[in-house]
């Protein structure tokens, strides 16, 4: 691309947006301008009303404009929490649709994908969703195709899973405008070791003591468990599908994870339940059904055993970190 024209990016921030995601994409663009000695990239931070907006880190930002006045950007990213919503949904969603009609590429970073989906602007597109929001997103938007990639580009939609991925995307924008050498120099400035692109899967951080990979038999069993959250599958059924005995499954799980397959499966279901507790406003009965319980009673028991608090207490605790009703997001 021609680097002589300024490429302008907009960032729509909701209260409680992840500050790390914003700075991770702006700072590489700023550095590229500095190294190039010319303004190649420009950006505006905008909010629904143009009012001062507080991030998840409780740092306040003064937007450059209100959303309704934005019109000169080539690319606009939405940054927010899974529960972020416009105060005036009709006008806010209408402003996003107007930008789309005028050819602006729309995107979202981390939890911002929820707001973009609520606006109906990811219909028929694939999108990246941070791994810790997968269950909540699938529950809210079961018809939208979700990927575990760090970055997904589908026509005029760009979705990014988190802050580290936002840095990777900034490097791609720099490479597109100024070439691979400049992208490499910017990466070196920030000691950013690897530039990840489309098709690269997110990696879930693991404790140092955790095994980095599961044996094939266990991995296949885990995949079956993951596919049967709402309608649980028994260990015997898993064994039958894998053409082994239940005893073989038991031994393989004990050796690889230190847990029985039943306890491992329950842990998976509790982690999924916690996503819905923290990142949705669903009732406990709905959450229980989403992870395979016929009522909320056993969910409450297993949830407390797993996390030391019941779901309602957990939701109240995260509320103490919310800003104007929104949940802070993970930075990466």
PDB file of N, CA, C and O in Angstrom, residues 9 11 18 20-22 24-25 75-80 105-114 116 122 126-131 133 137 147-154 157-173 196-198 200 202 329-332:
ATOM      1  N   UNK A   9      -7.508   5.292  12.225  1.00  0.00           N
ATOM      2  CA  UNK A   9      -8.207   4.234  12.960  1.00  0.00           C
ATOM      3  C   UNK A   9      -9.010   4.868  14.086  1.00  0.00           C
ATOM      4  O   UNK A   9      -8.537   5.790  14.763  1.00  0.00           O
ATOM      5  N   UNK A  11     -11.268   4.123  17.707  1.00  0.00           N
ATOM      6  CA  UNK A  11     -11.424   3.165  18.810  1.00  0.00           C
ATOM      7  C   UNK A  11     -12.638   3.590  19.631  1.00  0.00           C
ATOM      8  O   UNK A  11     -12.606   4.623  20.304  1.00  0.00           O
ATOM      9  N   UNK A  18     -10.839  -2.650  28.215  1.00  0.00           N
ATOM     10  CA  UNK A  18      -9.490  -3.069  28.622  1.00  0.00           C
ATOM     11  C   UNK A  18      -8.426  -2.104  28.109  1.00  0.00           C
ATOM     12  O   UNK A  18      -8.147  -2.062  26.913  1.00  0.00           O
ATOM     13  N   UNK A  20      -5.258  -2.154  28.293  1.00  0.00           N
ATOM     14  CA  UNK A  20      -4.118  -2.817  27.658  1.00  0.00           C
ATOM     15  C   UNK A  20      -4.376  -3.072  26.182  1.00  0.00           C
ATOM     16  O   UNK A  20      -3.464  -2.994  25.356  1.00  0.00           O
ATOM     17  N   UNK A  21      -5.633  -3.377  25.820  1.00  0.00           N
ATOM     18  CA  UNK A  21      -5.954  -3.630  24.414  1.00  0.00           C
ATOM     19  C   UNK A  21      -5.812  -2.354  23.594  1.00  0.00           C
ATOM     20  O   UNK A  21      -5.368  -2.393  22.447  1.00  0.00           O
ATOM     21  N   UNK A  22      -6.200  -1.226  24.167  1.00  0.00           N
ATOM     22  CA  UNK A  22      -6.088   0.041  23.451  1.00  0.00           C
ATOM     23  C   UNK A  22      -4.627   0.445  23.261  1.00  0.00           C
ATOM     24  O   UNK A  22      -4.193   0.767  22.142  1.00  0.00           O
ATOM     25  N   UNK A  24      -2.014  -1.408  23.375  1.00  0.00           N
ATOM     26  CA  UNK A  24      -1.242  -2.406  22.622  1.00  0.00           C
ATOM     27  C   UNK A  24      -1.340  -2.216  21.122  1.00  0.00           C
ATOM     28  O   UNK A  24      -0.459  -2.663  20.384  1.00  0.00           O
ATOM     29  N   UNK A  25      -2.387  -1.559  20.655  1.00  0.00           N
ATOM     30  CA  UNK A  25      -2.490  -1.322  19.216  1.00  0.00           C
ATOM     31  C   UNK A  25      -2.056   0.089  18.852  1.00  0.00           C
ATOM     32  O   UNK A  25      -1.497   0.329  17.780  1.00  0.00           O
ATOM     33  N   UNK A  75     -10.987   2.359   9.620  1.00  0.00           N
ATOM     34  CA  UNK A  75     -11.142   1.159  10.448  1.00  0.00           C
ATOM     35  C   UNK A  75     -11.583   1.604  11.831  1.00  0.00           C
ATOM     36  O   UNK A  75     -11.023   2.553  12.392  1.00  0.00           O
ATOM     37  N   UNK A  76     -12.608   0.967  12.371  1.00  0.00           N
ATOM     38  CA  UNK A  76     -13.071   1.300  13.726  1.00  0.00           C
ATOM     39  C   UNK A  76     -13.175   0.038  14.552  1.00  0.00           C
ATOM     40  O   UNK A  76     -13.833  -0.925  14.144  1.00  0.00           O
ATOM     41  N   UNK A  77     -12.501   0.047  15.709  1.00  0.00           N
ATOM     42  CA  UNK A  77     -12.537  -1.088  16.632  1.00  0.00           C
ATOM     43  C   UNK A  77     -13.428  -0.768  17.824  1.00  0.00           C
ATOM     44  O   UNK A  77     -13.413   0.356  18.338  1.00  0.00           O
ATOM     45  N   UNK A  78     -14.154  -1.782  18.277  1.00  0.00           N
ATOM     46  CA  UNK A  78     -14.973  -1.675  19.476  1.00  0.00           C
ATOM     47  C   UNK A  78     -14.227  -2.325  20.630  1.00  0.00           C
ATOM     48  O   UNK A  78     -13.754  -3.465  20.508  1.00  0.00           O
ATOM     49  N   UNK A  79     -14.093  -1.609  21.740  1.00  0.00           N
ATOM     50  CA  UNK A  79     -13.446  -2.148  22.941  1.00  0.00           C
ATOM     51  C   UNK A  79     -14.417  -2.015  24.106  1.00  0.00           C
ATOM     52  O   UNK A  79     -14.921  -0.924  24.386  1.00  0.00           O
ATOM     53  N   UNK A  80     -14.678  -3.123  24.767  1.00  0.00           N
ATOM     54  CA  UNK A  80     -15.594  -3.100  25.894  1.00  0.00           C
ATOM     55  C   UNK A  80     -15.558  -4.400  26.646  1.00  0.00           C
ATOM     56  O   UNK A  80     -14.689  -5.252  26.421  1.00  0.00           O
ATOM     57  N   UNK A 105     -14.252  -0.403   7.651  1.00  0.00           N
ATOM     58  CA  UNK A 105     -14.047  -1.753   8.176  1.00  0.00           C
ATOM     59  C   UNK A 105     -14.274  -1.719   9.679  1.00  0.00           C
ATOM     60  O   UNK A 105     -13.730  -0.864  10.376  1.00  0.00           O
ATOM     61  N   UNK A 106     -15.083  -2.624  10.176  1.00  0.00           N
ATOM     62  CA  UNK A 106     -15.409  -2.675  11.596  1.00  0.00           C
ATOM     63  C   UNK A 106     -14.696  -3.846  12.262  1.00  0.00           C
ATOM     64  O   UNK A 106     -14.544  -4.913  11.663  1.00  0.00           O
ATOM     65  N   UNK A 107     -14.279  -3.626  13.487  1.00  0.00           N
ATOM     66  CA  UNK A 107     -13.586  -4.677  14.221  1.00  0.00           C
ATOM     67  C   UNK A 107     -13.882  -4.606  15.701  1.00  0.00           C
ATOM     68  O   UNK A 107     -14.573  -3.704  16.181  1.00  0.00           O
ATOM     69  N   UNK A 108     -13.347  -5.570  16.418  1.00  0.00           N
ATOM     70  CA  UNK A 108     -13.527  -5.621  17.871  1.00  0.00           C
ATOM     71  C   UNK A 108     -12.317  -6.293  18.480  1.00  0.00           C
ATOM     72  O   UNK A 108     -11.712  -7.179  17.864  1.00  0.00           O
ATOM     73  N   UNK A 109     -11.965  -5.848  19.671  1.00  0.00           N
ATOM     74  CA  UNK A 109     -10.852  -6.441  20.405  1.00  0.00           C
ATOM     75  C   UNK A 109     -11.392  -7.018  21.707  1.00  0.00           C
ATOM     76  O   UNK A 109     -12.122  -6.339  22.441  1.00  0.00           O
ATOM     77  N   UNK A 110     -11.057  -8.257  21.986  1.00  0.00           N
ATOM     78  CA  UNK A 110     -11.468  -8.964  23.192  1.00  0.00           C
ATOM     79  C   UNK A 110     -12.987  -8.869  23.358  1.00  0.00           C
ATOM     80  O   UNK A 110     -13.724  -9.172  22.430  1.00  0.00           O
ATOM     81  N   UNK A 111     -13.487  -8.431  24.513  1.00  0.00           N
ATOM     82  CA  UNK A 111     -14.927  -8.438  24.780  1.00  0.00           C
ATOM     83  C   UNK A 111     -15.736  -7.504  23.918  1.00  0.00           C
ATOM     84  O   UNK A 111     -16.969  -7.571  23.922  1.00  0.00           O
ATOM     85  N   UNK A 112     -15.081  -6.620  23.160  1.00  0.00           N
ATOM     86  CA  UNK A 112     -15.809  -5.738  22.260  1.00  0.00           C
ATOM     87  C   UNK A 112     -16.603  -6.479  21.207  1.00  0.00           C
ATOM     88  O   UNK A 112     -17.543  -5.920  20.623  1.00  0.00           O
ATOM     89  N   UNK A 113     -16.256  -7.738  20.963  1.00  0.00           N
ATOM     90  CA  UNK A 113     -16.971  -8.526  19.962  1.00  0.00           C
ATOM     91  C   UNK A 113     -18.434  -8.719  20.356  1.00  0.00           C
ATOM     92  O   UNK A 113     -19.306  -8.866  19.491  1.00  0.00           O
ATOM     93  N   UNK A 114     -18.743  -8.707  21.658  1.00  0.00           N
ATOM     94  CA  UNK A 114     -20.130  -8.857  22.097  1.00  0.00           C
ATOM     95  C   UNK A 114     -20.974  -7.679  21.626  1.00  0.00           C
ATOM     96  O   UNK A 114     -22.093  -7.866  21.133  1.00  0.00           O
ATOM     97  N   UNK A 116     -20.371  -5.662  19.120  1.00  0.00           N
ATOM     98  CA  UNK A 116     -20.483  -5.697  17.667  1.00  0.00           C
ATOM     99  C   UNK A 116     -21.522  -6.735  17.241  1.00  0.00           C
ATOM    100  O   UNK A 116     -22.294  -6.518  16.308  1.00  0.00           O
ATOM    101  N   UNK A 122     -21.949  -8.811  12.885  1.00  0.00           N
ATOM    102  CA  UNK A 122     -21.082  -9.955  12.600  1.00  0.00           C
ATOM    103  C   UNK A 122     -21.896 -11.086  11.982  1.00  0.00           C
ATOM    104  O   UNK A 122     -21.394 -12.190  11.779  1.00  0.00           O
ATOM    105  N   UNK A 126     -17.183 -14.892  10.413  1.00  0.00           N
ATOM    106  CA  UNK A 126     -16.463 -15.599  11.456  1.00  0.00           C
ATOM    107  C   UNK A 126     -15.801 -14.566  12.360  1.00  0.00           C
ATOM    108  O   UNK A 126     -15.426 -13.485  11.903  1.00  0.00           O
ATOM    109  N   UNK A 127     -15.628 -14.892  13.632  1.00  0.00           N
ATOM    110  CA  UNK A 127     -15.009 -13.937  14.535  1.00  0.00           C
ATOM    111  C   UNK A 127     -14.166 -14.632  15.596  1.00  0.00           C
ATOM    112  O   UNK A 127     -14.445 -15.762  15.993  1.00  0.00           O
ATOM    113  N   UNK A 128     -13.107 -13.940  16.027  1.00  0.00           N
ATOM    114  CA  UNK A 128     -12.260 -14.430  17.121  1.00  0.00           C
ATOM    115  C   UNK A 128     -12.886 -14.050  18.453  1.00  0.00           C
ATOM    116  O   UNK A 128     -13.370 -12.929  18.629  1.00  0.00           O
ATOM    117  N   UNK A 129     -12.861 -14.983  19.387  1.00  0.00           N
ATOM    118  CA  UNK A 129     -13.378 -14.740  20.734  1.00  0.00           C
ATOM    119  C   UNK A 129     -12.327 -15.213  21.727  1.00  0.00           C
ATOM    120  O   UNK A 129     -11.807 -16.326  21.603  1.00  0.00           O
ATOM    121  N   UNK A 130     -11.996 -14.361  22.686  1.00  0.00           N
ATOM    122  CA  UNK A 130     -11.034 -14.741  23.727  1.00  0.00           C
ATOM    123  C   UNK A 130     -11.501 -16.032  24.393  1.00  0.00           C
ATOM    124  O   UNK A 130     -12.694 -16.194  24.682  1.00  0.00           O
ATOM    125  N   UNK A 131     -10.564 -16.934  24.654  1.00  0.00           N
ATOM    126  CA  UNK A 131     -10.943 -18.259  25.155  1.00  0.00           C
ATOM    127  C   UNK A 131     -11.754 -18.192  26.447  1.00  0.00           C
ATOM    128  O   UNK A 131     -12.607 -19.037  26.691  1.00  0.00           O
ATOM    129  N   UNK A 133     -14.074 -16.193  27.128  1.00  0.00           N
ATOM    130  CA  UNK A 133     -15.442 -15.752  26.845  1.00  0.00           C
ATOM    131  C   UNK A 133     -16.187 -16.707  25.927  1.00  0.00           C
ATOM    132  O   UNK A 133     -17.331 -16.438  25.550  1.00  0.00           O
ATOM    133  N   UNK A 137     -20.085 -16.322  24.894  1.00  0.00           N
ATOM    134  CA  UNK A 137     -20.402 -15.862  23.545  1.00  0.00           C
ATOM    135  C   UNK A 137     -21.277 -16.881  22.822  1.00  0.00           C
ATOM    136  O   UNK A 137     -22.258 -16.527  22.170  1.00  0.00           O
ATOM    137  N   UNK A 147     -14.201 -18.500  16.256  1.00  0.00           N
ATOM    138  CA  UNK A 147     -12.926 -19.192  16.106  1.00  0.00           C
ATOM    139  C   UNK A 147     -12.066 -18.965  17.347  1.00  0.00           C
ATOM    140  O   UNK A 147     -12.289 -18.034  18.111  1.00  0.00           O
ATOM    141  N   UNK A 148     -11.072 -19.824  17.516  1.00  0.00           N
ATOM    142  CA  UNK A 148     -10.103 -19.654  18.594  1.00  0.00           C
ATOM    143  C   UNK A 148      -8.833 -18.983  18.116  1.00  0.00           C
ATOM    144  O   UNK A 148      -7.827 -18.988  18.822  1.00  0.00           O
ATOM    145  N   UNK A 149      -8.862 -18.386  16.906  1.00  0.00           N
ATOM    146  CA  UNK A 149      -7.677 -17.731  16.359  1.00  0.00           C
ATOM    147  C   UNK A 149      -7.393 -16.425  17.099  1.00  0.00           C
ATOM    148  O   UNK A 149      -8.310 -15.766  17.594  1.00  0.00           O
ATOM    149  N   UNK A 150      -6.141 -16.020  17.097  1.00  0.00           N
ATOM    150  CA  UNK A 150      -5.794 -14.757  17.749  1.00  0.00           C
ATOM    151  C   UNK A 150      -6.347 -13.576  16.969  1.00  0.00           C
ATOM    152  O   UNK A 150      -6.716 -12.537  17.549  1.00  0.00           O
ATOM    153  N   UNK A 151      -6.415 -13.703  15.655  1.00  0.00           N
ATOM    154  CA  UNK A 151      -6.957 -12.667  14.774  1.00  0.00           C
ATOM    155  C   UNK A 151      -7.790 -13.355  13.701  1.00  0.00           C
ATOM    156  O   UNK A 151      -7.366 -14.359  13.125  1.00  0.00           O
ATOM    157  N   UNK A 152      -8.979 -12.831  13.441  1.00  0.00           N
ATOM    158  CA  UNK A 152      -9.794 -13.327  12.338  1.00  0.00           C
ATOM    159  C   UNK A 152     -10.181 -12.158  11.450  1.00  0.00           C
ATOM    160  O   UNK A 152     -10.754 -11.175  11.924  1.00  0.00           O
ATOM    161  N   UNK A 153      -9.852 -12.265  10.178  1.00  0.00           N
ATOM    162  CA  UNK A 153     -10.253 -11.263   9.182  1.00  0.00           C
ATOM    163  C   UNK A 153     -11.235 -11.937   8.238  1.00  0.00           C
ATOM    164  O   UNK A 153     -10.898 -12.923   7.582  1.00  0.00           O
ATOM    165  N   UNK A 154     -12.453 -11.431   8.208  1.00  0.00           N
ATOM    166  CA  UNK A 154     -13.485 -11.979   7.332  1.00  0.00           C
ATOM    167  C   UNK A 154     -14.145 -10.807   6.610  1.00  0.00           C
ATOM    168  O   UNK A 154     -14.975 -10.095   7.176  1.00  0.00           O
ATOM    169  N   UNK A 157     -14.548  -7.296   8.363  1.00  0.00           N
ATOM    170  CA  UNK A 157     -14.638  -7.482   9.810  1.00  0.00           C
ATOM    171  C   UNK A 157     -13.295  -8.022  10.306  1.00  0.00           C
ATOM    172  O   UNK A 157     -12.783  -8.998   9.754  1.00  0.00           O
ATOM    173  N   UNK A 158     -12.759  -7.383  11.333  1.00  0.00           N
ATOM    174  CA  UNK A 158     -11.502  -7.832  11.940  1.00  0.00           C
ATOM    175  C   UNK A 158     -11.747  -7.985  13.434  1.00  0.00           C
ATOM    176  O   UNK A 158     -12.086  -7.014  14.115  1.00  0.00           O
ATOM    177  N   UNK A 159     -11.600  -9.203  13.935  1.00  0.00           N
ATOM    178  CA  UNK A 159     -11.780  -9.432  15.364  1.00  0.00           C
ATOM    179  C   UNK A 159     -10.487  -9.982  15.955  1.00  0.00           C
ATOM    180  O   UNK A 159      -9.803 -10.797  15.334  1.00  0.00           O
ATOM    181  N   UNK A 160     -10.182  -9.503  17.142  1.00  0.00           N
ATOM    182  CA  UNK A 160      -8.892  -9.763  17.778  1.00  0.00           C
ATOM    183  C   UNK A 160      -9.164 -10.258  19.192  1.00  0.00           C
ATOM    184  O   UNK A 160      -9.980  -9.686  19.916  1.00  0.00           O
ATOM    185  N   UNK A 161      -8.468 -11.320  19.607  1.00  0.00           N
ATOM    186  CA  UNK A 161      -8.817 -11.987  20.867  1.00  0.00           C
ATOM    187  C   UNK A 161      -8.380 -11.234  22.120  1.00  0.00           C
ATOM    188  O   UNK A 161      -9.011 -11.344  23.162  1.00  0.00           O
ATOM    189  N   UNK A 162      -7.279 -10.443  22.059  1.00  0.00           N
ATOM    190  CA  UNK A 162      -6.823  -9.770  23.271  1.00  0.00           C
ATOM    191  C   UNK A 162      -5.703  -8.795  22.999  1.00  0.00           C
ATOM    192  O   UNK A 162      -5.399  -8.469  21.838  1.00  0.00           O
ATOM    193  N   UNK A 163      -5.044  -8.330  24.063  1.00  0.00           N
ATOM    194  CA  UNK A 163      -4.049  -7.264  23.937  1.00  0.00           C
ATOM    195  C   UNK A 163      -2.824  -7.688  23.140  1.00  0.00           C
ATOM    196  O   UNK A 163      -2.344  -6.951  22.278  1.00  0.00           O
ATOM    197  N   UNK A 164      -2.293  -8.869  23.421  1.00  0.00           N
ATOM    198  CA  UNK A 164      -1.119  -9.334  22.671  1.00  0.00           C
ATOM    199  C   UNK A 164      -1.459  -9.478  21.195  1.00  0.00           C
ATOM    200  O   UNK A 164      -0.657  -9.146  20.319  1.00  0.00           O
ATOM    201  N   UNK A 165      -2.674  -9.947  20.918  1.00  0.00           N
ATOM    202  CA  UNK A 165      -3.125 -10.091  19.535  1.00  0.00           C
ATOM    203  C   UNK A 165      -3.309  -8.729  18.881  1.00  0.00           C
ATOM    204  O   UNK A 165      -3.089  -8.581  17.670  1.00  0.00           O
ATOM    205  N   UNK A 166      -3.728  -7.728  19.663  1.00  0.00           N
ATOM    206  CA  UNK A 166      -3.876  -6.372  19.128  1.00  0.00           C
ATOM    207  C   UNK A 166      -2.529  -5.826  18.682  1.00  0.00           C
ATOM    208  O   UNK A 166      -2.422  -5.136  17.664  1.00  0.00           O
ATOM    209  N   UNK A 167      -1.476  -6.128  19.424  1.00  0.00           N
ATOM    210  CA  UNK A 167      -0.130  -5.724  19.027  1.00  0.00           C
ATOM    211  C   UNK A 167       0.241  -6.399  17.702  1.00  0.00           C
ATOM    212  O   UNK A 167       0.797  -5.761  16.795  1.00  0.00           O
ATOM    213  N   UNK A 168      -0.071  -7.692  17.586  1.00  0.00           N
ATOM    214  CA  UNK A 168       0.202  -8.417  16.346  1.00  0.00           C
ATOM    215  C   UNK A 168      -0.526  -7.771  15.171  1.00  0.00           C
ATOM    216  O   UNK A 168       0.040  -7.627  14.075  1.00  0.00           O
ATOM    217  N   UNK A 169      -1.781  -7.386  15.380  1.00  0.00           N
ATOM    218  CA  UNK A 169      -2.534  -6.754  14.305  1.00  0.00           C
ATOM    219  C   UNK A 169      -1.914  -5.410  13.924  1.00  0.00           C
ATOM    220  O   UNK A 169      -1.833  -5.070  12.729  1.00  0.00           O
ATOM    221  N   UNK A 170      -1.466  -4.634  14.915  1.00  0.00           N
ATOM    222  CA  UNK A 170      -0.811  -3.362  14.619  1.00  0.00           C
ATOM    223  C   UNK A 170       0.409  -3.583  13.726  1.00  0.00           C
ATOM    224  O   UNK A 170       0.648  -2.831  12.774  1.00  0.00           O
ATOM    225  N   UNK A 171       1.171  -4.630  14.008  1.00  0.00           N
ATOM    226  CA  UNK A 171       2.333  -4.936  13.171  1.00  0.00           C
ATOM    227  C   UNK A 171       1.912  -5.279  11.745  1.00  0.00           C
ATOM    228  O   UNK A 171       2.600  -4.921  10.781  1.00  0.00           O
ATOM    229  N   UNK A 172       0.785  -5.966  11.599  1.00  0.00           N
ATOM    230  CA  UNK A 172       0.298  -6.268  10.254  1.00  0.00           C
ATOM    231  C   UNK A 172      -0.096  -4.996   9.513  1.00  0.00           C
ATOM    232  O   UNK A 172       0.183  -4.839   8.326  1.00  0.00           O
ATOM    233  N   UNK A 173      -0.756  -4.059  10.219  1.00  0.00           N
ATOM    234  CA  UNK A 173      -1.125  -2.788   9.595  1.00  0.00           C
ATOM    235  C   UNK A 173       0.125  -2.026   9.164  1.00  0.00           C
ATOM    236  O   UNK A 173       0.156  -1.416   8.088  1.00  0.00           O
ATOM    237  N   UNK A 196       2.220 -12.832  15.264  1.00  0.00           N
ATOM    238  CA  UNK A 196       1.224 -13.846  14.934  1.00  0.00           C
ATOM    239  C   UNK A 196       0.179 -13.254  13.992  1.00  0.00           C
ATOM    240  O   UNK A 196      -0.178 -12.084  14.109  1.00  0.00           O
ATOM    241  N   UNK A 197      -0.301 -14.072  13.087  1.00  0.00           N
ATOM    242  CA  UNK A 197      -1.275 -13.588  12.114  1.00  0.00           C
ATOM    243  C   UNK A 197      -2.517 -14.436  12.078  1.00  0.00           C
ATOM    244  O   UNK A 197      -2.845 -15.155  13.030  1.00  0.00           O
ATOM    245  N   UNK A 198      -3.220 -14.379  10.951  1.00  0.00           N
ATOM    246  CA  UNK A 198      -4.457 -15.120  10.787  1.00  0.00           C
ATOM    247  C   UNK A 198      -4.189 -16.622  10.874  1.00  0.00           C
ATOM    248  O   UNK A 198      -3.157 -17.110  10.422  1.00  0.00           O
ATOM    249  N   UNK A 200      -3.603 -18.424  13.496  1.00  0.00           N
ATOM    250  CA  UNK A 200      -2.847 -18.864  14.673  1.00  0.00           C
ATOM    251  C   UNK A 200      -3.802 -18.984  15.848  1.00  0.00           C
ATOM    252  O   UNK A 200      -4.527 -18.043  16.184  1.00  0.00           O
ATOM    253  N   UNK A 202      -5.184 -19.320  19.697  1.00  0.00           N
ATOM    254  CA  UNK A 202      -4.841 -18.838  21.027  1.00  0.00           C
ATOM    255  C   UNK A 202      -4.264 -19.994  21.845  1.00  0.00           C
ATOM    256  O   UNK A 202      -4.657 -21.139  21.682  1.00  0.00           O
ATOM    257  N   UNK A 329     -11.876  -6.672  31.362  1.00  0.00           N
ATOM    258  CA  UNK A 329     -11.511  -7.798  30.508  1.00  0.00           C
ATOM    259  C   UNK A 329     -10.086  -8.243  30.749  1.00  0.00           C
ATOM    260  O   UNK A 329      -9.251  -7.467  31.207  1.00  0.00           O
ATOM    261  N   UNK A 330      -9.782  -9.477  30.391  1.00  0.00           N
ATOM    262  CA  UNK A 330      -8.385  -9.902  30.471  1.00  0.00           C
ATOM    263  C   UNK A 330      -7.590  -9.181  29.406  1.00  0.00           C
ATOM    264  O   UNK A 330      -8.103  -8.903  28.327  1.00  0.00           O
ATOM    265  N   UNK A 331      -6.317  -8.872  29.662  1.00  0.00           N
ATOM    266  CA  UNK A 331      -5.560  -8.079  28.717  1.00  0.00           C
ATOM    267  C   UNK A 331      -5.015  -8.863  27.547  1.00  0.00           C
ATOM    268  O   UNK A 331      -4.505  -8.275  26.619  1.00  0.00           O
ATOM    269  N   UNK A 332      -5.019 -10.163  27.596  1.00  0.00           N
ATOM    270  CA  UNK A 332      -4.381 -10.913  26.521  1.00  0.00           C
ATOM    271  C   UNK A 332      -5.232 -12.084  26.112  1.00  0.00           C
ATOM    272  O   UNK A 332      -6.143 -12.461  26.795  1.00  0.00           O
TER     273      UNK A 332
END
